Amino acid sequence: MSTKASRSSARLMISPAVILLLGWMIVPLVMTVYFSFLRYNLLQPGETPFVGWENYYWFFTDPSFSAAMWNTLILVGGVLTITTVGGICFALLLDRPMFGQGIIRIMVIAPFFVMPTVSGLVWKNMFMNPVNGIFGQIAKGLGFQPIDFFGQIPMASIIFIVSWMWLPFATLILLTALQSLDQEQLEAAEMDGANWLNRFWFIMLPHMSRAITVVILIQTIFLLSIFAEILVTTNGGPGVATTNLTYLIYVSSLLQYDVGIGSAGGVVAIILANIVAFFLMRMIGKNLDA
Amino acid sequence: MSIKRTLLTSAVGLGLTAGISASAWAEEITVATVNNADMITMQELAPMWEEATGNKINWVVLEENVLRQRTTTDIATNGGSFDVMFIGAYETPIWGAKGWLTPLDDFAEDADYDLEDIFPLVRNGLSAEGHLYAVPLYSETSFTFYRTDLFEKAGIEVPTEQITYTEFAEIAAKLHDPDNGIYGTCQRGKAGWGENMAFVGTVANAFGADWFDMDWNPQLDSPEWNAAIHYYVDLMTQSGPPGASANGHNENRALFKDGKCATWVDATSAAGDVRNPDTSSVADVTDFFKAPRQETDKGTGWFWSWALAIPASSQKVDTAKDFLKWATSKEYFEAVGETKGWVAVPSGTRKSVEEDPRRLEAAPFATTIVDAILSVDPADPTRDPVPYTGVQFVAIPEFQGIGNYVGQQIAAALAGQSTVEEALANSQRFAVREMTKAGYIK
């Protein structure tokens, strides 16, 4: 039983860590907001005058801005759909007893351990390259024209690569949930005459709903800031076909060296991410309360 | 005996003093460099300089785009992370004029270094307002790589004069044989001001286009740009490899060396690698002719130098200068020739190296490269007069952003994601916006 004194001493002891963490978060945030109101271009050094909302004006009127917003949503939505549905399917398959189960499970999870840059380069050069890639060679072998993945279907290709990376995560979480399901419940339903589809729909899926929520929440947070896969494969193109919000901020800050506009973009991204998080928590987060 | 002892003591004393002073002066310099073949050779040979001077080099080796970001950010914020930077003909005059680089005018006084031996065109490209700000390792222009065996088989005569791009497209179409894995032409398609826009910029010049008029108004919606980009997209669609919008210099170089391309208009600096039997499967069946012309022959081959410079923020200027002198000296080129073969010597900077019989014997194409480089005039790159210098780039700080955006739009047109008209209209809007933002136009 904690006393008043032990509670306050605990607070005292934990405070340095809390202050450090808060500072760690707040200092860059405040600096970003501050820079977003300055005319601050690295290529034109000297004064950095206060310009009000000018950087926000330039960021919102950037010809790539609306495309970047759409691309961000399409990327997040696409990957979430594929990984959640795919994750459920894989979890159901892996839950069944089979020969070499351990090895198969490790193989399914393996892509999650590959670094984003490495997987992007491997997919781009070894698989999806229309001249030297394996897919191109197979297509040619079968008498078809090879698909130029990053030229003809750039966004679908990126969604595919990112989904490949995140599918193991979804599978892992959902498989764990499925394994915690009481087998007797399923047997009882089977004895009552419920077929597999009914057992899946009325027992397994509701049981997995919390895990699905966790998968969607965590993935959304990470998918909003996908960057490495885009940088090493398409560089945001062709045109702006794969430019998402993160990539647009990178273009402003590090290709045009405009810290002011880049910071304005950063602030916009933070606000948008919080709006998305708010609605997500409202819509599906209540699952977590139960 | 006593005299002997005195002498001995003085000798030891002198030696000690020299040793102490050498170690007191010995410094470690940080060099930021790109990961290409010439710079890797330099790293291998650098111990020669380290042993001779007692200094040490801390190498920071980065991919070209990353190097550019790191060095630009560091120098613009006066970060002081590097004592020596590898930079190009675009950055040097801009950064020099801003006072971000240490002037190297005193190199002219060193007779051994012989600054006059470096081609004046190259020196001028690395100077601003009469001061030299960087010294070159190699310089390049662009010319046409072609496969002699394929030309012969198809009965195509090798051009002796500069051909037009229309004629070039006809040749490429004749050689295009994708069923047998041979593409008529491989050209840069990967977006970026230093990637596709290097080639596209020279095509635009050939068609009579320019980036800006004399009042800095962007000209990307002009009929000349339209004709040039239509030509480029048609050429690549009809005679290029699939997925061309992802191919930059390195990808095309690999394709060409692998025997998959019949023609390729690209950097002269790749010639040594393509003609090197150890690294290329087409070494003995590759030759070169001038990059084509169209409406004009001005600016049809680009101009670029990779050079060494010292940021103004460096605290070790003297040691850095000593390294610069060694790394671009006659002695260094000699060392590369002796250890890596004369075909691998960085090209296009020193007259004495290019005229060296050993170089001419190992690389008979060296004269073609030098002639091509010397025929470029960055100060007069286009058919109509323009307010800027630079053949495949515009020497203003804003160009990187504009060039990258336009490069993306052209890549989209090439990939069939948009039409040429849309790509150029977007490019024009973006360029007007950037030039307005920077205060060039009202």
XYZ file of C-alpha atoms in Angstrom:
732
model
C 0.000 0.000 0.000
C 1.510 3.286 -1.056
C 1.621 6.138 1.378
C 1.328 9.796 0.517
C 5.068 10.206 1.070
C 6.017 7.274 -1.143
C 3.741 8.563 -3.876
C 5.299 11.997 -3.838
C 8.818 10.592 -3.754
C 7.899 8.403 -6.723
C 6.727 11.484 -8.580
C 9.955 13.252 -7.702
C 12.035 10.392 -8.959
C 10.151 9.967 -12.184
C 10.082 13.691 -12.951
C 13.541 13.976 -14.620
C 12.565 11.334 -17.166
C 9.196 12.965 -17.771
C 10.742 16.435 -18.150
C 13.423 15.089 -20.480
C 10.876 13.300 -22.642
C 8.584 16.324 -22.732
C 11.470 18.594 -23.676
C 12.556 16.097 -26.277
C 9.145 16.399 -27.877
C 8.303 20.031 -27.207
C 11.575 21.749 -28.203
C 11.583 20.510 -31.835
C 7.844 21.086 -32.062
C 8.110 24.689 -30.900
C 11.080 25.276 -33.204
C 9.145 23.858 -36.162
C 6.198 26.156 -35.438
C 8.592 29.119 -35.030
C 10.473 28.407 -38.284
C 7.191 28.057 -40.139
C 6.607 31.790 -39.645
C 10.053 32.865 -40.914
C 11.316 33.397 -44.430
C 14.135 30.924 -44.006
C 15.797 29.592 -47.147
C 19.202 28.000 -46.702
C 20.268 29.198 -50.129
C 19.517 32.813 -49.315
C 21.211 33.276 -45.981
C 21.220 36.421 -43.931
C 18.106 37.727 -42.312
C 15.208 35.450 -41.524
C 12.327 37.905 -41.242
C 8.954 37.061 -39.716
C 6.493 36.618 -42.592
C 3.300 35.492 -40.851
C 1.315 32.907 -42.753
C 3.223 33.308 -46.013
C 4.907 29.904 -45.802
C 1.517 28.258 -45.220
C 0.189 30.048 -48.280
C 3.084 28.729 -50.388
C 2.689 25.225 -48.969
C -1.074 25.016 -49.556
C -0.749 26.454 -53.069
C 2.074 24.085 -53.967
C 1.001 22.392 -57.216
C 1.790 19.030 -55.606
C -0.171 19.632 -52.391
C -3.589 18.227 -53.316
C -1.974 15.237 -55.045
C 0.130 14.654 -51.933
C -2.980 14.655 -49.704
C -4.786 12.162 -51.942
C -1.735 9.979 -52.268
C -1.293 9.880 -48.492
C -4.903 8.768 -48.019
C -4.743 6.217 -50.852
C -1.496 4.800 -49.523
C -2.758 4.460 -45.949
C -6.181 3.140 -47.036
C -4.722 0.693 -49.564
C -2.142 -0.779 -47.239
C -4.604 -0.987 -44.322
C -7.152 -2.863 -46.429
C -4.604 -5.322 -47.800
C -2.837 -5.971 -44.511
C -5.998 -6.303 -42.415
C -7.821 -8.635 -44.814
C -4.600 -10.474 -45.689
C -3.601 -10.626 -42.034
C -6.920 -12.263 -41.086
C -6.547 -14.828 -43.889
C -2.928 -15.641 -42.956
C -3.814 -15.860 -39.270
C -6.605 -18.339 -40.053
C -4.241 -20.426 -42.180
C -1.370 -20.384 -39.712
C -3.695 -21.286 -36.860
C -4.353 -24.667 -38.448
C -2.048 -27.513 -37.495
C 0.369 -28.262 -40.317
C 3.733 -29.813 -41.085
C 6.701 -27.479 -40.385
C 4.467 -24.948 -38.676
C 7.304 -23.194 -36.837
C 9.407 -22.616 -39.947
C 6.407 -21.471 -41.976
C 5.427 -18.971 -39.273
C 8.970 -17.546 -39.169
C 9.016 -17.238 -42.962
C 5.713 -15.399 -42.993
C 6.961 -12.965 -40.364
C 10.397 -12.480 -41.983
C 9.576 -9.440 -44.205
C 8.939 -7.376 -41.076
C 12.637 -7.623 -40.204
C 13.804 -6.235 -43.548
C 14.706 -2.536 -43.519
C 12.408 -0.361 -45.661
C 15.250 0.898 -47.860
C 16.531 -2.623 -48.448
C 13.112 -4.022 -49.320
C 12.431 -1.047 -51.612
C 15.692 -1.593 -53.501
C 15.254 -5.363 -53.703
C 11.708 -5.093 -55.077
C 12.721 -2.347 -57.475
C 15.863 -3.911 -58.917
C 15.422 -7.662 -58.549
C 11.710 -8.130 -59.025
C 9.941 -5.198 -60.633
C 12.575 -3.973 -63.083
C 10.998 -4.589 -66.497
C 14.311 -5.432 -68.196
C 16.319 -7.358 -65.609
C 13.686 -8.101 -62.954
C 12.271 -11.544 -62.279
C 8.677 -10.482 -63.041
C 9.765 -9.016 -66.378
C 11.647 -12.199 -67.269
C 8.631 -14.365 -66.375
C 6.311 -12.150 -68.437
C 8.701 -12.313 -71.393
C 9.021 -16.081 -70.993
C 5.252 -16.403 -71.198
C 5.121 -14.172 -74.264
C 3.719 -11.065 -72.561
C 5.032 -7.517 -72.493
C 6.737 -6.886 -69.134
C 4.949 -4.394 -66.894
C 6.835 -1.216 -66.071
C 5.644 -1.220 -62.459
C 7.022 2.124 -61.292
C 6.155 3.827 -64.573
C 2.662 2.489 -65.289
C 1.268 1.641 -61.847
C 3.545 3.493 -59.442
C 1.125 3.930 -56.529
C -0.125 0.333 -56.703
C 3.505 -0.825 -56.675
C 4.333 1.225 -53.586
C 1.179 -0.036 -51.836
C 2.226 -3.570 -52.709
C 5.753 -3.153 -51.286
C 4.557 -1.468 -48.104
C 1.818 -4.086 -47.644
C 4.401 -6.831 -48.059
C 6.346 -5.270 -45.207
C 3.389 -4.732 -42.878
C 1.421 -7.931 -43.554
C 3.581 -9.958 -41.105
C 2.865 -7.463 -38.330
C -0.892 -7.748 -38.874
C -0.645 -11.526 -39.183
C 1.353 -11.801 -35.967
C -1.053 -9.730 -33.880
C -4.162 -11.380 -35.342
C -2.715 -14.876 -34.987
C -2.036 -14.217 -31.313
C -5.640 -13.100 -30.865
C -6.952 -16.144 -32.673
C -4.870 -18.485 -30.553
C -6.347 -17.009 -27.399
C -9.797 -18.064 -28.559
C -11.306 -20.796 -26.435
C -11.482 -23.935 -28.599
C -14.414 -25.295 -26.609
C -16.506 -22.384 -27.725
C -15.862 -23.292 -31.366
C -16.551 -26.965 -30.728
C -19.817 -26.078 -28.995
C -20.868 -23.966 -31.968
C -19.941 -26.778 -34.350
C -22.053 -29.223 -32.357
C -24.931 -26.774 -32.528
C -24.668 -27.010 -36.312
C -22.892 -23.738 -37.125
C -20.885 -24.072 -40.351
C -17.316 -22.659 -40.729
C -18.490 -19.357 -42.210
C -20.871 -18.783 -39.302
C -18.247 -19.736 -36.757
C -15.830 -17.287 -38.403
C -18.367 -14.468 -38.662
C -20.011 -14.769 -35.241
C -17.173 -16.056 -33.057
C -13.684 -15.622 -34.519
C -14.085 -12.173 -36.060
C -15.703 -10.574 -32.977
C -12.962 -12.170 -30.888
C -10.306 -10.614 -33.155
C -11.944 -7.162 -33.232
C -9.709 -5.697 -30.525
C -6.596 -6.973 -32.240
C -7.840 -5.564 -35.559
C -8.266 -2.194 -33.856
C -4.711 -2.317 -32.575
C -3.423 -3.250 -36.042
C -5.312 -0.376 -37.701
C -4.248 2.196 -35.113
C -0.571 1.335 -35.026
C -0.301 0.920 -38.791
C -2.086 4.220 -39.484
C 0.449 6.059 -37.333
C 3.361 4.544 -39.245
C 1.789 4.611 -42.698
C 1.055 8.341 -42.545
C 4.796 8.906 -42.600
C 5.942 6.375 -45.214
C 9.065 7.773 -46.810
C 12.002 5.421 -47.387
C 10.124 3.097 -49.742
C 9.143 6.070 -51.918
C 12.589 7.657 -51.866
C 14.420 4.559 -53.075
C 11.894 3.430 -55.671
C 10.089 6.294 -57.380
C 11.374 9.503 -55.770
C 7.781 10.647 -55.523
C 7.114 10.237 -59.236
C 6.577 9.891 -62.078
C 5.259 13.410 -61.824
C 3.670 13.498 -58.405
C 2.032 10.065 -58.663
C 3.665 8.781 -55.471
C 4.369 12.040 -53.636
C 2.781 11.822 -50.198
C 2.761 14.520 -47.538
C 6.040 13.368 -45.963
C 7.763 13.324 -49.319
C 6.459 16.790 -50.171
C 7.893 18.143 -46.909
C 11.195 16.477 -47.768
C 11.141 18.129 -51.216
C 10.528 21.575 -49.685
C 13.091 21.243 -46.919
C 15.897 19.271 -48.474
C 15.595 19.642 -52.232
C 14.581 23.286 -52.280
C 16.324 24.026 -48.962
C 13.344 26.086 -47.817
C 13.219 25.482 -44.082
C 10.269 27.884 -43.660
C 7.968 26.104 -46.094
C 9.205 22.693 -44.938
C 8.352 23.616 -41.341
C 4.923 24.878 -42.378
C 4.398 21.515 -44.074
C 5.532 19.754 -40.919
C 2.997 21.658 -38.812
C 0.243 20.839 -41.323
C 1.217 17.150 -41.199
C 1.119 17.114 -37.393
C -2.349 18.682 -37.363
C -3.668 16.289 -40.006
C -2.211 13.285 -38.199
C -3.942 14.404 -35.004
C -7.273 14.835 -36.793
C -6.956 11.338 -38.252
C -5.973 9.944 -34.860
C -8.929 11.692 -33.198
C -11.473 10.232 -35.619
C -9.858 6.818 -35.508
C -10.036 6.767 -31.722
C -13.647 7.907 -31.841
C -14.667 5.371 -34.451
C -12.804 2.248 -33.488
C -10.877 3.135 -30.354
C -13.913 2.448 -28.174
C -13.269 -1.214 -28.846
C -10.284 -0.874 -26.582
C -12.378 0.240 -23.611
C -14.212 -3.044 -23.326
C 85.514 13.019 -31.287
C 84.027 16.070 -29.693
C 83.235 17.527 -33.113
C 81.593 14.266 -34.100
C 79.585 14.259 -30.909
C 78.489 17.849 -31.420
C 77.379 17.051 -34.950
C 75.535 13.984 -33.796
C 73.796 15.881 -31.028
C 72.750 18.642 -33.402
C 71.490 16.106 -35.910
C 69.419 14.343 -33.276
C 68.228 17.710 -32.005
C 67.214 18.816 -35.478
C 65.519 15.514 -36.143
C 63.599 15.762 -32.904
C 62.561 19.333 -33.632
C 61.440 18.324 -37.104
C 59.578 15.368 -35.673
C 57.887 17.469 -33.031
C 56.913 20.199 -35.479
C 55.630 17.652 -38.014
C 53.462 16.006 -35.391
C 52.334 19.420 -34.110
C 51.211 20.323 -37.637
C 49.764 16.935 -38.456
C 46.017 17.329 -38.719
C 42.981 15.294 -39.570
C 40.816 16.698 -42.332
C 37.288 15.563 -43.157
C 36.599 15.066 -46.849
C 33.035 14.667 -48.146
C 33.025 12.731 -51.383
C 30.799 10.935 -53.859
C 30.958 7.154 -54.265
C 31.979 6.979 -57.929
C 34.935 5.108 -59.401
C 37.307 8.110 -59.600
C 36.748 9.069 -55.979
C 37.208 5.479 -54.798
C 40.551 5.439 -56.600
C 41.470 8.637 -54.780
C 40.711 7.004 -51.438
C 42.966 4.101 -52.341
C 45.828 6.417 -53.260
C 45.351 8.914 -50.430
C 47.712 7.063 -48.034
C 50.518 8.375 -50.294
C 49.645 11.911 -49.244
C 49.001 10.892 -45.644
C 52.412 9.238 -45.351
C 54.214 12.144 -46.994
C 52.621 14.800 -44.794
C 51.728 12.973 -41.602
C 48.142 14.199 -41.909
C 45.086 11.989 -41.806
C 41.905 11.980 -43.848
C 38.495 11.189 -42.461
C 36.412 10.193 -45.503
C 32.670 10.737 -45.621
C 31.509 8.824 -48.684
C 27.958 9.455 -49.908
C 25.740 8.817 -52.894
C 25.587 11.853 -55.226
C 22.136 13.168 -54.252
C 22.802 12.675 -50.550
C 26.237 14.274 -50.828
C 24.652 17.315 -52.453
C 22.081 17.625 -49.661
C 24.640 17.171 -46.890
C 27.189 19.589 -48.317
C 24.602 22.235 -49.236
C 22.976 22.085 -45.816
C 26.323 22.127 -44.045
C 27.804 25.009 -45.986
C 24.616 27.103 -45.961
C 24.288 26.781 -42.189
C 28.032 27.318 -41.706
C 28.091 23.907 -40.054
C 31.817 23.300 -40.474
C 31.563 19.482 -40.655
C 33.870 19.217 -43.655
C 37.284 20.621 -44.578
C 37.119 19.512 -48.190
C 34.052 18.951 -50.344
C 33.542 17.404 -53.727
C 31.262 19.780 -55.564
C 30.394 20.469 -59.167
C 30.375 23.187 -61.754
C 26.864 24.220 -60.644
C 27.585 24.809 -56.964
C 31.093 26.299 -57.200
C 30.343 29.705 -58.792
C 27.153 30.187 -56.720
C 28.755 29.265 -53.412
C 31.949 31.127 -54.262
C 30.030 34.325 -54.984
C 28.237 33.970 -51.637
C 31.570 33.760 -49.813
C 30.962 30.190 -48.679
C 34.199 28.843 -50.188
C 37.872 29.623 -49.607
C 39.463 31.296 -52.670
C 42.283 29.295 -54.219
C 43.946 32.134 -56.136
C 47.348 31.374 -54.584
C 47.455 28.074 -56.523
C 48.575 30.125 -59.518
C 51.855 30.951 -57.749
C 52.839 27.307 -57.326
C 54.967 26.414 -60.363
C 54.866 22.681 -59.610
C 51.094 22.675 -59.492
C 50.936 24.529 -62.847
C 47.418 25.922 -62.762
C 47.784 27.044 -66.373
C 47.903 23.388 -67.394
C 44.217 23.037 -66.451
C 41.943 23.879 -69.394
C 40.772 27.538 -69.148
C 37.147 26.488 -69.786
C 37.270 24.224 -66.735
C 38.990 26.852 -64.586
C 36.442 29.480 -65.587
C 33.590 27.124 -64.730
C 35.005 26.814 -61.224
C 35.523 30.545 -60.707
C 33.312 33.431 -59.686
C 34.009 37.125 -59.918
C 37.597 36.482 -60.978
C 38.468 34.121 -58.112
C 39.134 30.404 -58.372
C 37.082 28.463 -55.805
C 37.653 24.808 -56.695
C 40.132 22.629 -58.545
C 38.928 19.876 -60.880
C 39.409 16.138 -60.711
C 37.615 15.494 -63.963
C 35.422 17.290 -66.450
C 32.931 15.968 -68.907
C 30.592 16.787 -71.694
C 28.086 14.446 -73.333
C 28.483 12.543 -76.568
C 26.914 9.555 -78.318
C 28.055 6.060 -77.382
C 27.274 3.552 -80.139
C 27.813 -0.108 -80.917
C 30.020 -0.522 -83.982
C 28.945 -4.168 -84.482
C 25.234 -3.300 -84.543
C 25.792 -0.370 -86.904
C 27.708 -2.642 -89.244
C 25.102 -5.394 -89.110
C 22.302 -2.943 -89.880
C 24.347 -1.305 -92.631
C 24.281 2.136 -90.998
C 27.098 4.494 -91.813
C 28.822 6.049 -88.842
C 28.242 9.805 -88.882
C 31.338 11.907 -89.398
C 29.553 15.241 -88.966
C 27.113 16.223 -86.195
C 23.782 14.614 -87.152
C 20.315 15.930 -86.259
C 18.081 14.403 -83.612
C 15.650 13.449 -86.392
C 18.388 11.398 -88.041
C 19.358 9.985 -84.664
C 15.774 8.784 -84.073
C 15.824 7.023 -87.464
C 19.067 5.235 -86.566
C 17.712 4.226 -83.149
C 14.511 2.872 -84.723
C 16.523 0.762 -87.194
C 18.613 -0.747 -84.400
C 15.695 -1.346 -82.016
C 15.311 -5.106 -81.561
C 13.648 -5.722 -78.202
C 12.911 -9.369 -78.998
C 16.634 -10.008 -78.940
C 17.163 -7.776 -75.918
C 18.645 -4.821 -77.848
C 17.069 -1.403 -77.437
C 17.654 1.273 -80.070
C 18.619 3.886 -77.514
C 18.930 4.220 -73.746
C 18.543 7.715 -72.368
C 18.108 9.091 -68.884
C 14.514 9.081 -67.659
C 14.909 9.153 -63.876
C 13.699 12.488 -62.535
C 16.185 15.008 -61.167
C 17.991 18.137 -62.310
C 21.254 16.190 -62.459
C 19.594 13.109 -63.965
C 17.022 13.272 -66.778
C 17.234 17.058 -67.059
C 20.930 16.873 -67.966
C 20.053 15.013 -71.163
C 16.653 16.671 -71.688
C 18.259 20.102 -71.180
C 20.673 19.498 -74.062
C 17.845 18.197 -76.288
C 15.858 21.348 -75.446
C 18.883 23.496 -76.324
C 19.207 21.660 -79.642
C 15.553 22.390 -80.442
C 16.163 26.102 -79.767
C 14.489 26.198 -76.331
C 15.736 28.011 -73.219
C 14.802 28.083 -69.533
C 14.322 31.844 -69.155
C 14.137 34.892 -71.395
C 16.278 37.969 -70.722
C 13.778 39.154 -68.061
C 13.903 35.825 -66.196
C 10.430 34.783 -67.377
C 10.224 30.969 -67.541
C 9.850 29.681 -71.107
C 8.727 26.108 -70.461
C 5.459 26.582 -72.352
C 7.249 27.630 -75.551
C 6.781 25.702 -78.833
C 10.484 24.807 -78.725
C 10.151 23.011 -75.365
C 7.009 21.326 -76.667
C 8.809 20.043 -79.761
C 11.826 18.893 -77.727
C 9.805 16.961 -75.130
C 7.538 15.413 -77.766
C 10.665 14.268 -79.560
C 12.184 12.850 -76.356
C 9.022 10.979 -75.331
C 8.467 9.599 -78.862
C 12.109 8.536 -79.156
C 12.012 6.657 -75.856
C 8.584 5.135 -76.463
C 9.555 3.855 -79.909
C 13.177 2.855 -79.405
C 13.873 2.869 -75.663
C 13.884 0.110 -73.066
C 10.768 -0.462 -70.952
C 10.810 1.330 -67.599
C 12.986 4.141 -68.978
C 11.510 6.616 -66.490
C 13.442 4.812 -63.729
C 16.799 4.775 -65.525
C 19.416 7.327 -64.560
C 23.081 7.500 -65.531
C 24.125 4.423 -63.547
C 21.220 2.265 -64.737
C 21.859 3.166 -68.369
C 25.575 2.629 -67.961
C 24.856 -0.881 -66.649
C 22.438 -1.570 -69.525
C 24.950 -0.343 -72.106
C 27.862 -2.299 -70.646
C 25.616 -5.348 -70.595
C 25.112 -5.021 -74.360
C 21.446 -4.037 -74.191
C 21.670 -0.591 -75.834
C 22.655 0.287 -79.395
C 23.127 4.008 -78.668
C 23.393 6.206 -75.580
C 23.955 9.960 -75.323
C 25.659 10.523 -71.976
C 28.737 11.642 -70.058
C 32.168 11.357 -71.666
C 33.472 10.372 -68.235
C 31.771 6.979 -68.643
C 33.865 6.210 -71.739
C 36.817 4.767 -69.823
C 34.541 2.375 -67.940
C 32.599 1.288 -71.034
C 35.852 0.734 -72.971
C 37.471 -1.169 -70.112
C 37.382 -4.923 -70.971
C 37.486 -5.802 -67.261
C 34.197 -4.085 -66.560
C 32.322 -4.040 -69.860
C 31.075 -6.705 -72.263
C 31.049 -4.231 -75.157
C 34.512 -2.703 -74.625
C 35.829 -3.452 -78.109
C 32.642 -2.723 -80.059
C 31.863 0.736 -78.631
C 32.791 4.004 -80.245
C 31.637 7.599 -80.012
C 30.334 10.507 -82.058
C 29.057 13.954 -81.195
C 25.727 14.444 -79.424
C 23.169 15.371 -82.112
C 21.935 18.881 -83.002
C 18.573 20.060 -84.336
C 17.604 23.704 -84.827
C 20.973 24.766 -83.477
C 24.249 23.143 -82.466
C 24.612 25.364 -79.397
C 24.444 23.634 -76.017
C 23.990 20.149 -77.493
C 26.651 18.649 -75.222
C 26.566 19.480 -71.531
C 29.411 20.644 -69.346
C 30.247 19.377 -65.876
C 33.260 19.180 -63.551
C 33.686 17.324 -60.311
C 36.022 19.424 -58.237
C 37.473 19.868 -54.762
C 36.733 22.938 -52.705
C 37.310 24.151 -49.159
C 34.317 25.579 -47.236
C 34.955 28.983 -45.694
C 34.055 27.429 -42.335
C 37.057 25.048 -42.361
C 39.588 25.594 -39.562
C 42.309 23.646 -41.378
C 42.624 25.615 -44.589
C 46.368 25.104 -45.086
C 46.225 21.331 -44.747
C 43.107 21.221 -46.904
C 44.848 23.286 -49.595
C 47.812 20.950 -49.491
C 45.470 18.001 -50.036
C 43.691 19.775 -52.907
C 47.012 20.465 -54.608
C 48.092 16.855 -54.298
C 44.730 15.343 -55.347
C 44.546 17.337 -58.572
C 48.269 17.488 -59.352
C 50.157 16.004 -62.293
C 51.788 13.689 -59.780
C 48.381 12.325 -58.732
C 47.234 11.658 -62.311
C 50.552 9.927 -62.915
C 49.949 7.751 -59.848
C 46.460 6.778 -61.098
C 47.903 5.923 -64.507
C 50.620 3.748 -62.980
C 48.369 1.875 -60.544
C 44.980 1.719 -62.306
C 45.997 1.948 -65.939
C 45.982 5.042 -68.115
C 42.463 4.306 -69.368
C 41.223 4.969 -65.813
C 42.865 8.406 -65.448
C 40.238 11.084 -64.680
C 39.721 12.910 -67.942
C 39.263 16.390 -69.302
C 41.163 18.611 -66.890
C 44.923 18.773 -67.582
C 46.433 19.418 -70.986
C 49.664 17.600 -70.132
C 47.757 14.462 -69.069
C 45.559 14.413 -72.158
C 48.639 14.765 -74.395
C 50.607 12.087 -72.556
C 51.491 9.303 -75.031
C 50.720 6.659 -72.399
C 47.184 8.049 -72.011
C 46.686 8.300 -75.783
C 47.797 4.735 -76.274
C 45.526 3.315 -73.576
C 42.570 5.560 -74.420
C 42.628 6.482 -78.118
C 39.269 8.212 -77.633
C 40.805 10.751 -75.224
C 41.247 13.347 -77.977
C 37.572 13.048 -78.980
C 36.587 13.716 -75.361
C 38.844 16.738 -74.987
C 37.691 18.194 -78.314
C 34.081 17.703 -77.238
C 34.664 19.342 -73.850
C 36.475 22.293 -75.352
C 33.703 22.895 -77.883
C 31.181 23.663 -75.093
C 30.488 27.247 -74.086
C 28.460 27.509 -70.851
C 28.328 31.286 -71.247
C 26.486 30.996 -74.575
C 24.423 27.820 -74.285
C 21.312 28.552 -76.346
C 20.165 29.737 -79.768
C 18.612 32.914 -78.334
C 20.380 35.100 -75.777
C 19.723 34.174 -72.117
C 20.624 35.865 -68.827
C 22.203 32.752 -67.321
C 25.296 30.570 -67.707
C 25.290 26.775 -67.710
C 24.404 24.344 -70.488
C 22.272 21.693 -68.795
C 21.570 23.800 -65.717
C 20.931 27.428 -64.868
C 23.517 28.808 -62.466
C 21.078 30.277 -59.929
C 20.287 28.793 -56.478
C 16.596 28.335 -57.353
C 17.391 26.041 -60.252
C 17.688 22.880 -58.136
C 14.065 23.107 -57.038
C 12.768 24.046 -60.474
C 14.934 21.486 -62.257
C 13.799 18.689 -59.959
C 10.124 19.554 -60.409
C 10.375 19.825 -64.196
C 12.342 16.565 -64.190
C 9.452 14.874 -62.374
C 6.932 16.223 -64.842
C 8.970 15.067 -67.844
C 9.334 11.634 -66.219
C 5.535 11.535 -65.836
C 5.105 12.322 -69.536
C 7.647 9.632 -70.395
C 5.869 7.060 -68.234
C 2.547 7.963 -69.856
C 1.133 9.329 -66.582
C 0.449 12.695 -68.210
C 0.637 14.315 -71.629
C 3.585 16.406 -72.752
C 1.327 19.483 -72.760
C 0.190 18.886 -69.160
C 3.754 18.260 -68.013
C 5.023 21.484 -69.558
C 2.053 23.554 -68.361
C 2.638 22.309 -64.781
C 6.348 22.982 -65.127
C 5.727 26.516 -66.342
C 3.327 27.238 -63.454
C 5.843 25.913 -60.945
C 8.747 27.850 -62.439
C 6.731 31.111 -62.457
C 5.772 30.512 -58.822
C 9.370 29.836 -57.735
C 10.791 32.792 -59.640
C 8.093 35.033 -58.149
C 8.813 33.698 -54.663
C 12.519 34.402 -55.125
C 11.836 37.909 -56.411
C 13.177 37.533 -59.978
C 9.798 38.431 -61.462
C 6.956 40.459 -59.987
